[in-house]
PDB file of C-alpha atoms in Angstrom:
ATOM      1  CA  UNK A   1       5.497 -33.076   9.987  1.00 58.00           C
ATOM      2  CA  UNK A   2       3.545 -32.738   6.563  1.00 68.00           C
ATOM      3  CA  UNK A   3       0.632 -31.030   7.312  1.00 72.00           C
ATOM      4  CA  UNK A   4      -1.549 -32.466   4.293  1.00 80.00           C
ATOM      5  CA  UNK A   5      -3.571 -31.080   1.662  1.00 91.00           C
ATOM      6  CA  UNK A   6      -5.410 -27.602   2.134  1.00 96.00           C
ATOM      7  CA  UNK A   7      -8.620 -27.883   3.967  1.00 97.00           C
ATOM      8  CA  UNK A   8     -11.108 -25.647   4.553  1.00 98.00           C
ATOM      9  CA  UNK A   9     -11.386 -24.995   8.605  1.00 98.00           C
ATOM     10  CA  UNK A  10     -14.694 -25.898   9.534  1.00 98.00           C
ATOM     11  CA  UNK A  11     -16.179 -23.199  11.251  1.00 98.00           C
ATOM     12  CA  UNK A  12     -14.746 -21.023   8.208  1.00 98.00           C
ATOM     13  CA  UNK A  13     -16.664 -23.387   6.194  1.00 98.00           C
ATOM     14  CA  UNK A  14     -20.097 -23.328   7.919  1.00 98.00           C
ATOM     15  CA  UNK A  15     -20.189 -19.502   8.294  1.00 98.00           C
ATOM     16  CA  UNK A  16     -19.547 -18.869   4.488  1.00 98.00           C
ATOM     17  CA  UNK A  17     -20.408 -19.291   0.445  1.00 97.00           C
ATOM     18  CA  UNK A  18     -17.386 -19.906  -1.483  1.00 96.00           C
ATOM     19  CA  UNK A  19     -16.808 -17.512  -4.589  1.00 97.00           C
ATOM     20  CA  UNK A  20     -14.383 -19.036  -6.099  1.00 96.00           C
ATOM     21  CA  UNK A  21     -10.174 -19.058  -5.875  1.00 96.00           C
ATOM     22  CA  UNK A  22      -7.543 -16.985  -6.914  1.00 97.00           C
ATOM     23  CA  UNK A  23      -4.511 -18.001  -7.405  1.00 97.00           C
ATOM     24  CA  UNK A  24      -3.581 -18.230  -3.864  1.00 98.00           C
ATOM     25  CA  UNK A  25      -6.505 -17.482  -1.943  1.00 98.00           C
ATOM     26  CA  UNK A  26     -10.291 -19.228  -1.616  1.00 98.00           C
ATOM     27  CA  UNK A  27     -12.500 -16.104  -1.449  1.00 98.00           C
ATOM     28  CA  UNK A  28     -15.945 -16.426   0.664  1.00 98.00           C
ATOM     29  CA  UNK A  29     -18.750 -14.400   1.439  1.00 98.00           C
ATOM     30  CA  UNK A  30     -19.192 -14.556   5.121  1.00 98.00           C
ATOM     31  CA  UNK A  31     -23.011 -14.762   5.516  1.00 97.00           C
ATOM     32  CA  UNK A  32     -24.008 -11.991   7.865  1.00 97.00           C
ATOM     33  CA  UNK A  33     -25.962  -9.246   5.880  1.00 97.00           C
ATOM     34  CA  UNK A  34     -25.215  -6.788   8.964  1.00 97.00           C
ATOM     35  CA  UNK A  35     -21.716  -6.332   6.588  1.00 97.00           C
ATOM     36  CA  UNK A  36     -20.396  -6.751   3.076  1.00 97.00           C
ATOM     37  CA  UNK A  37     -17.620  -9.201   4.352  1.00 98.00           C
ATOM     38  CA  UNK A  38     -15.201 -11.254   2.353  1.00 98.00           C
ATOM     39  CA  UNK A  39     -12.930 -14.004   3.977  1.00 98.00           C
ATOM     40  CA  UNK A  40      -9.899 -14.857   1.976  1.00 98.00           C
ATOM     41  CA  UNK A  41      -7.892 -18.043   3.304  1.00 98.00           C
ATOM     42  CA  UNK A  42      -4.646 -18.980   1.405  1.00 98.00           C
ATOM     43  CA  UNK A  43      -5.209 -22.516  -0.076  1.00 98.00           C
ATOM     44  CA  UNK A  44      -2.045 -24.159   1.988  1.00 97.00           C
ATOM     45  CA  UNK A  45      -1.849 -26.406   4.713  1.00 96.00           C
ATOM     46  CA  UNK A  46      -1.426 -25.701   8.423  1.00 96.00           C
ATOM     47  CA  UNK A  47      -0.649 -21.628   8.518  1.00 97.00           C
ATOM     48  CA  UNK A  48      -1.880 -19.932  11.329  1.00 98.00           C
ATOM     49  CA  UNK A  49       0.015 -16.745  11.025  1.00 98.00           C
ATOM     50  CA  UNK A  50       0.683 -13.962   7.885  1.00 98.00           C
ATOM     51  CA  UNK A  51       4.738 -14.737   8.463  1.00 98.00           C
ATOM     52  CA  UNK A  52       3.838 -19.012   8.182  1.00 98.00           C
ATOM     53  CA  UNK A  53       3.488 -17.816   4.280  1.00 98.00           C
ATOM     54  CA  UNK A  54       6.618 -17.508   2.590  1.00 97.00           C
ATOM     55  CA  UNK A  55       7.224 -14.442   1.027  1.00 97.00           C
ATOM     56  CA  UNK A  56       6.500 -14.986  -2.812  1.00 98.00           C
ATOM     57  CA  UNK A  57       3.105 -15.946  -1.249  1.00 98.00           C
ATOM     58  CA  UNK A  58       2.922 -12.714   0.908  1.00 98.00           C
ATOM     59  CA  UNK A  59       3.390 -10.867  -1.897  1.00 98.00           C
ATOM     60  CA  UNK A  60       0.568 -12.843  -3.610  1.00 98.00           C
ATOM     61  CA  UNK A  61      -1.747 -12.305  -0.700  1.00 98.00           C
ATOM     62  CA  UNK A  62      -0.689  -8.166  -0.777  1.00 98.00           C
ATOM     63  CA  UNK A  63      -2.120  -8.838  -4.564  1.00 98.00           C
ATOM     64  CA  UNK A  64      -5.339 -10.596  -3.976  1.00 98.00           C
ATOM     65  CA  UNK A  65      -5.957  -8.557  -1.066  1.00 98.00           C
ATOM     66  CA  UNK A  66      -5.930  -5.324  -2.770  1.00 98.00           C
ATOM     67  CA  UNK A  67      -7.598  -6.859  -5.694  1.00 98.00           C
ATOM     68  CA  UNK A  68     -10.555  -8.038  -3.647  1.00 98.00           C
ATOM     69  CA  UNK A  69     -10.653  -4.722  -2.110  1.00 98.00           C
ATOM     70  CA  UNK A  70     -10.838  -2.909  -4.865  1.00 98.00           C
ATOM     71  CA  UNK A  71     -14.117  -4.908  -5.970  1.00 97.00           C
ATOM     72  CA  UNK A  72     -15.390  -4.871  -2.654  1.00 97.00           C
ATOM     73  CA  UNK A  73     -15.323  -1.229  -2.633  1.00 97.00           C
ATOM     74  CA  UNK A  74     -16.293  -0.209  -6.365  1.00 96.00           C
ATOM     75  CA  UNK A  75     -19.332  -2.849  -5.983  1.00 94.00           C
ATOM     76  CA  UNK A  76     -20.814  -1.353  -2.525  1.00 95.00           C
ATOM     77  CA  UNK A  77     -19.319   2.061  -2.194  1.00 97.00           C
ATOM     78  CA  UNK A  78     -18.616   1.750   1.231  1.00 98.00           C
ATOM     79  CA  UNK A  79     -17.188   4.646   3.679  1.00 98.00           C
ATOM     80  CA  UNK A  80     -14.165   2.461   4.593  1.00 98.00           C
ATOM     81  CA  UNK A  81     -12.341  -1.213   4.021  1.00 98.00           C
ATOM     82  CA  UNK A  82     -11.227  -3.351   7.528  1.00 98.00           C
ATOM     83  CA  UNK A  83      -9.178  -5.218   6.430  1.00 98.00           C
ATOM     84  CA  UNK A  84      -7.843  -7.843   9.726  1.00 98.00           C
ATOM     85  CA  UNK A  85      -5.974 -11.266  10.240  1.00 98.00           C
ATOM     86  CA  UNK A  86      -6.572 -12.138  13.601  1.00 98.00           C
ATOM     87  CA  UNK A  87      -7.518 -15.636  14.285  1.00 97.00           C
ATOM     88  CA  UNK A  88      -7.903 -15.592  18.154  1.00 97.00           C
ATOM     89  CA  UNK A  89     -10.537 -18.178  17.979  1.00 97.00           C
ATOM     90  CA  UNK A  90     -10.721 -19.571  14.284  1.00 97.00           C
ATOM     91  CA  UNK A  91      -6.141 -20.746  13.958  1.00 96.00           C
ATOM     92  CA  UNK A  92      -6.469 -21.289   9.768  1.00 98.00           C
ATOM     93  CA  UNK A  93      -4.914 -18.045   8.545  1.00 98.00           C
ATOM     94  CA  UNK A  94      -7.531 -15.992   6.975  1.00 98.00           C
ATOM     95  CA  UNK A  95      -8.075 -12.175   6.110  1.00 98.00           C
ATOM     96  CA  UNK A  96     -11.479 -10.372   6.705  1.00 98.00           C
ATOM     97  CA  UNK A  97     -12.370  -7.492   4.117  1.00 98.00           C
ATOM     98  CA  UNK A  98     -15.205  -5.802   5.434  1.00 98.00           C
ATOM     99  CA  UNK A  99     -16.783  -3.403   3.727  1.00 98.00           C
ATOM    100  CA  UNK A 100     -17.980  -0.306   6.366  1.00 98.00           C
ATOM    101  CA  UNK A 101     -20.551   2.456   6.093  1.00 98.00           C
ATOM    102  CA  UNK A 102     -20.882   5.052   9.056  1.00 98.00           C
ATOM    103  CA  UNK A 103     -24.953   3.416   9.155  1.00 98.00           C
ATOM    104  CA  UNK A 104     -24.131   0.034   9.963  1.00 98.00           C
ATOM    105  CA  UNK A 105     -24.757  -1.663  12.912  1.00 96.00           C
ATOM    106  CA  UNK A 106     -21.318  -1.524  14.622  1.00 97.00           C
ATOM    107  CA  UNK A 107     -19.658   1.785  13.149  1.00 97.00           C
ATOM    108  CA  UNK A 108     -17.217   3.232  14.026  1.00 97.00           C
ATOM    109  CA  UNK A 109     -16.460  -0.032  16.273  1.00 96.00           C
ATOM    110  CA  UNK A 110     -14.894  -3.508  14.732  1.00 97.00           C
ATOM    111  CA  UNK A 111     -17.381  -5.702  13.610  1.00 97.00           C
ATOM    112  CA  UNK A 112     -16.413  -8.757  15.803  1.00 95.00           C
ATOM    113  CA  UNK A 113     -18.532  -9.290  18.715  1.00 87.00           C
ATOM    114  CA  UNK A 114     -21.001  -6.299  18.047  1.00 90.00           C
ATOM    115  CA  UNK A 115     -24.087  -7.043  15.716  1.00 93.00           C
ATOM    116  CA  UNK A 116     -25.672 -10.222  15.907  1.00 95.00           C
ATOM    117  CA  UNK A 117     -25.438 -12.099  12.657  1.00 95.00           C
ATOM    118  CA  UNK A 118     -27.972 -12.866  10.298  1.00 96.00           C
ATOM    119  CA  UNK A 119     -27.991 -14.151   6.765  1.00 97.00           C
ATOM    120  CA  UNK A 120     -28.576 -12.679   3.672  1.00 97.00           C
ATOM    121  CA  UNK A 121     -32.009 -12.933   1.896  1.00 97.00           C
ATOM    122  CA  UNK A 122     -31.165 -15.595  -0.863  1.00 97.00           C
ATOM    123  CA  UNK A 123     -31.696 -13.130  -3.926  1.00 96.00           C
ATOM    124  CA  UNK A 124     -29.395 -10.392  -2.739  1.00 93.00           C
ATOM    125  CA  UNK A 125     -26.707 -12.704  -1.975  1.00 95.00           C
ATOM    126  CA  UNK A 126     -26.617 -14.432  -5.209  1.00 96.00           C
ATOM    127  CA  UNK A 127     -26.800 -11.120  -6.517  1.00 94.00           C
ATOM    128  CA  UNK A 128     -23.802  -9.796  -4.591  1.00 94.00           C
ATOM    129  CA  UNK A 129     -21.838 -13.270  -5.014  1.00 96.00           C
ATOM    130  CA  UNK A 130     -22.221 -13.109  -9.252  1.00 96.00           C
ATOM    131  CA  UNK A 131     -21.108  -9.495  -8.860  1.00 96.00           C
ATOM    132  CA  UNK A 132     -17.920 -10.344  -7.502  1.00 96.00           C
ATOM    133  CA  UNK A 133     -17.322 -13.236  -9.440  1.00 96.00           C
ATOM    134  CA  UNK A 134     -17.393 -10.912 -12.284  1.00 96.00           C
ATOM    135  CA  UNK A 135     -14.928  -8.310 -10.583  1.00 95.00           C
ATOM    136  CA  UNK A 136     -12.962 -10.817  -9.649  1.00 95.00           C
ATOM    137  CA  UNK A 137     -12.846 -13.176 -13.107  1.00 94.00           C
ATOM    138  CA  UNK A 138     -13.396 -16.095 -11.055  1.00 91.00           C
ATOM    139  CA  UNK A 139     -15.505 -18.397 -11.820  1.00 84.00           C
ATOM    140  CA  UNK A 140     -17.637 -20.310  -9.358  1.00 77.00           C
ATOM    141  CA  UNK A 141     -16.350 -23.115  -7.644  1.00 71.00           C
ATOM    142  CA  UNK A 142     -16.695 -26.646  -8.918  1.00 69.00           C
ATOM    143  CA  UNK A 143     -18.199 -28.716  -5.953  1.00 59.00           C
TER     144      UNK A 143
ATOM    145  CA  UNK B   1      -4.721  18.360  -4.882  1.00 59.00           C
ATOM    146  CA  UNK B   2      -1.518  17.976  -3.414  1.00 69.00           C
ATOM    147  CA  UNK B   3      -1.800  16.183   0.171  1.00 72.00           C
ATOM    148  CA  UNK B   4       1.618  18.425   1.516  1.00 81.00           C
ATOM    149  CA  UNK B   5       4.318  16.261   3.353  1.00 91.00           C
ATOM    150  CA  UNK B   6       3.340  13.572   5.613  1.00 96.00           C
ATOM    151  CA  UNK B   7       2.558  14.181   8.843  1.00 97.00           C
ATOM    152  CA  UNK B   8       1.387  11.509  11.733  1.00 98.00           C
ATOM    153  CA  UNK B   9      -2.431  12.077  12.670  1.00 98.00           C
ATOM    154  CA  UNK B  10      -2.601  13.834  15.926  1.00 98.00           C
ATOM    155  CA  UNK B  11      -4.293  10.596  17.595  1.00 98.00           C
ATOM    156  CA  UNK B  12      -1.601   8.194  17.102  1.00 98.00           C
ATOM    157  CA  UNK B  13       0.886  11.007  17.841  1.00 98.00           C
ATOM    158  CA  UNK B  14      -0.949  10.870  21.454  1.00 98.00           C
ATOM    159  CA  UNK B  15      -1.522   7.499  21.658  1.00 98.00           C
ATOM    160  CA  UNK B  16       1.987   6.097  20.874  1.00 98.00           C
ATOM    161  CA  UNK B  17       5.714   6.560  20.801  1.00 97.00           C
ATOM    162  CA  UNK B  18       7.693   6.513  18.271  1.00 96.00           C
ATOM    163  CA  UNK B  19      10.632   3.600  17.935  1.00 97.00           C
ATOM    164  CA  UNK B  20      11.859   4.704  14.731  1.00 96.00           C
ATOM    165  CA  UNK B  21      11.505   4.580  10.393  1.00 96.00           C
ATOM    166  CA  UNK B  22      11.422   1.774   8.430  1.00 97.00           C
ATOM    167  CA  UNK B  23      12.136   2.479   4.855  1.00 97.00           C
ATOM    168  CA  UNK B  24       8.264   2.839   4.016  1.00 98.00           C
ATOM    169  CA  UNK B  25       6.750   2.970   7.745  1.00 98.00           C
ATOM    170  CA  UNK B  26       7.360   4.742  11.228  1.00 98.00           C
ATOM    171  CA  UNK B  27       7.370   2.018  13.957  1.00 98.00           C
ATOM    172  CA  UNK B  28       4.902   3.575  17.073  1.00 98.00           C
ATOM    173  CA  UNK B  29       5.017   1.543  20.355  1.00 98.00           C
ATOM    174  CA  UNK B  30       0.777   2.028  21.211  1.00 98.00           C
ATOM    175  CA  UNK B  31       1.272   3.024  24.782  1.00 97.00           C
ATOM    176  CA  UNK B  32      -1.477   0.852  26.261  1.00 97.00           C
ATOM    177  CA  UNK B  33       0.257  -1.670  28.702  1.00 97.00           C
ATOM    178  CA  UNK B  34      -2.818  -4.594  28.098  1.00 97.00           C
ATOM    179  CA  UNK B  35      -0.639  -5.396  25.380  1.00 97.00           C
ATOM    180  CA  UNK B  36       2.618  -5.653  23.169  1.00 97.00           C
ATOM    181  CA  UNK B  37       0.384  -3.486  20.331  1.00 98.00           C
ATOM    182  CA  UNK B  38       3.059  -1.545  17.270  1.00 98.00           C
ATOM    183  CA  UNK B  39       1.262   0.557  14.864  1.00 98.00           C
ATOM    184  CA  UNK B  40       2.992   0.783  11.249  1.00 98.00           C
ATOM    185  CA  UNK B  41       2.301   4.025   9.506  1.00 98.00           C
ATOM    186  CA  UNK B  42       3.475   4.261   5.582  1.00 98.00           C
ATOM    187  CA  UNK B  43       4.683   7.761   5.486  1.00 98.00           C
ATOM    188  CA  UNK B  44       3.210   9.311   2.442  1.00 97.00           C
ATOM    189  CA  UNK B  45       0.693  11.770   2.950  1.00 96.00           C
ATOM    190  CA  UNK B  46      -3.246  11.727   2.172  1.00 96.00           C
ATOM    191  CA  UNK B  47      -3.822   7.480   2.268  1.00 97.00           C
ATOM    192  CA  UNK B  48      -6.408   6.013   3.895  1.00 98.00           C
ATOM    193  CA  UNK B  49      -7.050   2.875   2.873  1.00 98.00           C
ATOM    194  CA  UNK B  50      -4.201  -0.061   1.983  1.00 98.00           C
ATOM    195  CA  UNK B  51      -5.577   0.399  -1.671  1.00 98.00           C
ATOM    196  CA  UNK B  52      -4.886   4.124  -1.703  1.00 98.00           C
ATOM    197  CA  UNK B  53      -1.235   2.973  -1.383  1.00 98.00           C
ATOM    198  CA  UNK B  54       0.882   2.315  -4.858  1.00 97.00           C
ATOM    199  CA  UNK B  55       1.463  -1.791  -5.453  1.00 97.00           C
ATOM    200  CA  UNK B  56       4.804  -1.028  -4.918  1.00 98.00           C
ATOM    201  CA  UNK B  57       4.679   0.340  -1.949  1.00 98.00           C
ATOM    202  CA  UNK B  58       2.096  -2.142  -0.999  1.00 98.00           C
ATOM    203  CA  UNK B  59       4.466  -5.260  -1.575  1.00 98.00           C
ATOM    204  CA  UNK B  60       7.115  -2.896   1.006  1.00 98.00           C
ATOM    205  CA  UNK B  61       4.650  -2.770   3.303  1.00 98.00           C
ATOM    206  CA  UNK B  62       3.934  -6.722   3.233  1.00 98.00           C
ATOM    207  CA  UNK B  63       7.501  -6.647   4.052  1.00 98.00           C
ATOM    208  CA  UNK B  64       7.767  -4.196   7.216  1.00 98.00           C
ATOM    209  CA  UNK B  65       4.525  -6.255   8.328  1.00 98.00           C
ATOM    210  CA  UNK B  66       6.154  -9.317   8.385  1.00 98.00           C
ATOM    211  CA  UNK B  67       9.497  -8.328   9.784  1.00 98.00           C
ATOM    212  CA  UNK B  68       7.740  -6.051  12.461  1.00 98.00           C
ATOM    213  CA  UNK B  69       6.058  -9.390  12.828  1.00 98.00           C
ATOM    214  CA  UNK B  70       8.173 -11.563  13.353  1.00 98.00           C
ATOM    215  CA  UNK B  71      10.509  -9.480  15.936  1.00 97.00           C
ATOM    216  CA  UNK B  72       7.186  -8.975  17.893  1.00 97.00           C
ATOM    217  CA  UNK B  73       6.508 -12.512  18.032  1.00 97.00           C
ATOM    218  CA  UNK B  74       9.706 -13.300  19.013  1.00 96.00           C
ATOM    219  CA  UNK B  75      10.909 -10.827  21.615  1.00 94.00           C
ATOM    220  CA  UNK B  76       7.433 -11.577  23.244  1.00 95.00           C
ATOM    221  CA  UNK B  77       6.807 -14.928  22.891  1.00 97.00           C
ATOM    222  CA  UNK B  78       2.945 -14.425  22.123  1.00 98.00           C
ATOM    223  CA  UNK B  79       0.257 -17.079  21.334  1.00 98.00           C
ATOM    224  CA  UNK B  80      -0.537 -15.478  18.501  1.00 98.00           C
ATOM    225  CA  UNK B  81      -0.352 -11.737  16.030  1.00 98.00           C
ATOM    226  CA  UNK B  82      -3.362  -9.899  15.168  1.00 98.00           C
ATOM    227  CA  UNK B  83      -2.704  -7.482  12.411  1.00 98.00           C
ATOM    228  CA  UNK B  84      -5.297  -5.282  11.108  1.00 98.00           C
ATOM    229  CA  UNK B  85      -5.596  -2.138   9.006  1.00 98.00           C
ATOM    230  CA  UNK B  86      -8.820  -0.846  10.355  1.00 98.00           C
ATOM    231  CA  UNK B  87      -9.269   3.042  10.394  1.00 97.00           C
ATOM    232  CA  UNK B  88     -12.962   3.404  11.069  1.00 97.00           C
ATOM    233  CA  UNK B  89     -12.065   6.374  13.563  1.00 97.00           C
ATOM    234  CA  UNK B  90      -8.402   7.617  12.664  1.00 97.00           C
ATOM    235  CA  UNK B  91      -8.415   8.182   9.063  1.00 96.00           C
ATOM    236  CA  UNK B  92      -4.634   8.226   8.153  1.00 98.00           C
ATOM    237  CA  UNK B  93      -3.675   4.604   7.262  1.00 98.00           C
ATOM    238  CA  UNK B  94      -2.086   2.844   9.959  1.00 98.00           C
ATOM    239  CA  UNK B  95      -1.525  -1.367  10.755  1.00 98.00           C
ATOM    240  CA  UNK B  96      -1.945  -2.320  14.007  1.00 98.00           C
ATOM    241  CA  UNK B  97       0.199  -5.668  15.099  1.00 98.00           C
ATOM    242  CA  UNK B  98      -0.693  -6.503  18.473  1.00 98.00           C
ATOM    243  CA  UNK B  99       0.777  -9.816  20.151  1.00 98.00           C
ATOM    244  CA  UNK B 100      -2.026 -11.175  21.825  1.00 98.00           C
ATOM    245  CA  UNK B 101      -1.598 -14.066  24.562  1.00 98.00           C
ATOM    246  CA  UNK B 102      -4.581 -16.870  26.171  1.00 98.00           C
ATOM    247  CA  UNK B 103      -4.203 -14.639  29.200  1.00 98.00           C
ATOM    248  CA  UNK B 104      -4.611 -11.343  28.071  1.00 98.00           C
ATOM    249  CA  UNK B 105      -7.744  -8.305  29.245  1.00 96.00           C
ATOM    250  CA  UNK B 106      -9.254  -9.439  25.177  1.00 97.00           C
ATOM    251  CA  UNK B 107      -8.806 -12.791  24.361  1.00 97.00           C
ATOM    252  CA  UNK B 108      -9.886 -14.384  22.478  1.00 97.00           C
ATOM    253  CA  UNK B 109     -11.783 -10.921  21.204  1.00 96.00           C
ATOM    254  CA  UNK B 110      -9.886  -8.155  19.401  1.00 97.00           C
ATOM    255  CA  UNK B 111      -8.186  -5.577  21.551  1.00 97.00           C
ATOM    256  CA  UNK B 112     -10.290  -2.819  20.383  1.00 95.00           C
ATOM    257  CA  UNK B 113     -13.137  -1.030  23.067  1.00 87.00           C
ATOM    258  CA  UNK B 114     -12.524  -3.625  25.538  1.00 90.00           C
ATOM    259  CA  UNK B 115      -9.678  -3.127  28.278  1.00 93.00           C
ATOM    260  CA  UNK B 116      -9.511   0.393  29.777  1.00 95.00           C
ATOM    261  CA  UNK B 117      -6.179   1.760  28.467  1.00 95.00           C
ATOM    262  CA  UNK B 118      -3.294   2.396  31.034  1.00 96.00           C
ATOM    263  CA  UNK B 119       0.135   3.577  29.826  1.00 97.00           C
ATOM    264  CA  UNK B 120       3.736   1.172  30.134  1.00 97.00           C
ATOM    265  CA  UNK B 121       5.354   1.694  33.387  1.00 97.00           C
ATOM    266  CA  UNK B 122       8.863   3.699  32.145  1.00 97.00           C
ATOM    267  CA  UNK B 123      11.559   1.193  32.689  1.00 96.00           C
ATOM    268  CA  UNK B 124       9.584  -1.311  30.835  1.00 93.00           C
ATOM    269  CA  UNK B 125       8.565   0.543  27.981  1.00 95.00           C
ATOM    270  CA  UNK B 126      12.264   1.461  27.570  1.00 96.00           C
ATOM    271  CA  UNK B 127      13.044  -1.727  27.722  1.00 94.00           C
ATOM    272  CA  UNK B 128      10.520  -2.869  24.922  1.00 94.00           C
ATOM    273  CA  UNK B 129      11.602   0.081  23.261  1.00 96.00           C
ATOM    274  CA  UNK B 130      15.171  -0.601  22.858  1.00 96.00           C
ATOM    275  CA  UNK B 131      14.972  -4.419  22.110  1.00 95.00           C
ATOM    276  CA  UNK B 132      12.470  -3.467  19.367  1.00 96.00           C
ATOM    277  CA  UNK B 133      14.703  -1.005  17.418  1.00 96.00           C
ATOM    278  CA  UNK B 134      17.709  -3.647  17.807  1.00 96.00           C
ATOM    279  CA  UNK B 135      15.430  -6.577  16.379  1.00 95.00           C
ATOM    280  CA  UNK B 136      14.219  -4.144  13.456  1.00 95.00           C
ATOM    281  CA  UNK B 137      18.087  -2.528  13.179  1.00 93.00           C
ATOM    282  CA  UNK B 138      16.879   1.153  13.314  1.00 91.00           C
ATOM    283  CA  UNK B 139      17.966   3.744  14.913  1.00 84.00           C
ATOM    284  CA  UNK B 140      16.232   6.194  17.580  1.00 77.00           C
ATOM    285  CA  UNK B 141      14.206   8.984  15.533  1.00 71.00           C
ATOM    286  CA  UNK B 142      15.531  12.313  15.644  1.00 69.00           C
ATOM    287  CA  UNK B 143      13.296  14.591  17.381  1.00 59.00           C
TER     288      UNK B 143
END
């Protein structure tokens, strides 16, 4: 059965600001300021799991994860990266970065299910959203 | 500074046992019957985070993840893998890939800080053990 075009799950796409998209991956800012947290969901139809991806696209993934990462860590300076695909509740495969520091509200725990999320103030998320653009060379998303 | 040789963190040494070596990773069996939970290590010494790891290495590990993966997911029949490099409390990079079912002590939360830990009854964690290392064609460690 075709699956269709990529789609954005819904609950992905309430919960988040896009960035933009590599060349696999949409990358968004999940919008709870308890965390610097990046989603990023490979832009194919119908994967649930990291072995649905073939493996020139899990190699891809490796790529954009560790590029995101990178920018995620040089642009906060966080104590540690959590990097998860779980997808217990939300099935569209997609990979949480989370940027950690031993002060935030859930350390040293996982950040699911902890914290209770708020959003970012407006200025600081733009802020943080045309900082990783720039890391990232993407530019925003046309929509 | 020269990290030394690798060794595996006292924690997971106590937490797990070992089914064998991949050619990047050592395969642990997380004792913890709740679940069917491996733990991939990359055996070089003084990483922490999946970034700290060469791209090289990085697109090997892809690989063990996804074949560890996949013989998880089939010798257990799961609803669905959660794989996650987390680290906020043992240091030494590690990837846990836990198949999670509809019925198990977490779902549909992560595993982590939520069912009391209580070790595989013998016969059944040889069993595990030894269909594990046949799926991933290694050998017992020497030890």
């Amino acid at each position: 059965m075709n699956p269709g075009p990529f789609t954005l799950d819904p609950q992905l796409d309430a919960d988040t600001i896009a960035i933009g998209d590599l060349p696999l991956c949409r990358v968004l800012l999940n919008d709870d300021a308890n965390y610097p947290w990046l989603i990023l969901v490979p832009r194919r139809p119908g994967l649930t799991e990291l072995i649905d991806l073939g493996e020139a696209d899990r190699a891809t993934l490796m790529r954009e994860i560790a590029q995101v990462s990178a920018a995620l860590k040089v642009h906060t300076g966080c104590d540690k990266l959590n990097v998860a695909a779980l997808g217990n509740v939300v099935a569209q495969l997609h990979v949480h970065i989370i940027a950690r520091f031993r002060t935030d509200a859930a350390w040293p725990n996982p950040v699911w299910g902890t914290a209770k999320r708020f959003p970012h103030e407006k200025a600081a998320r733009e802020t943080l959203i045309a900082a990783l653009r720039g890391a990232l060379q993407i530019p925003a998303p046309q929509s």
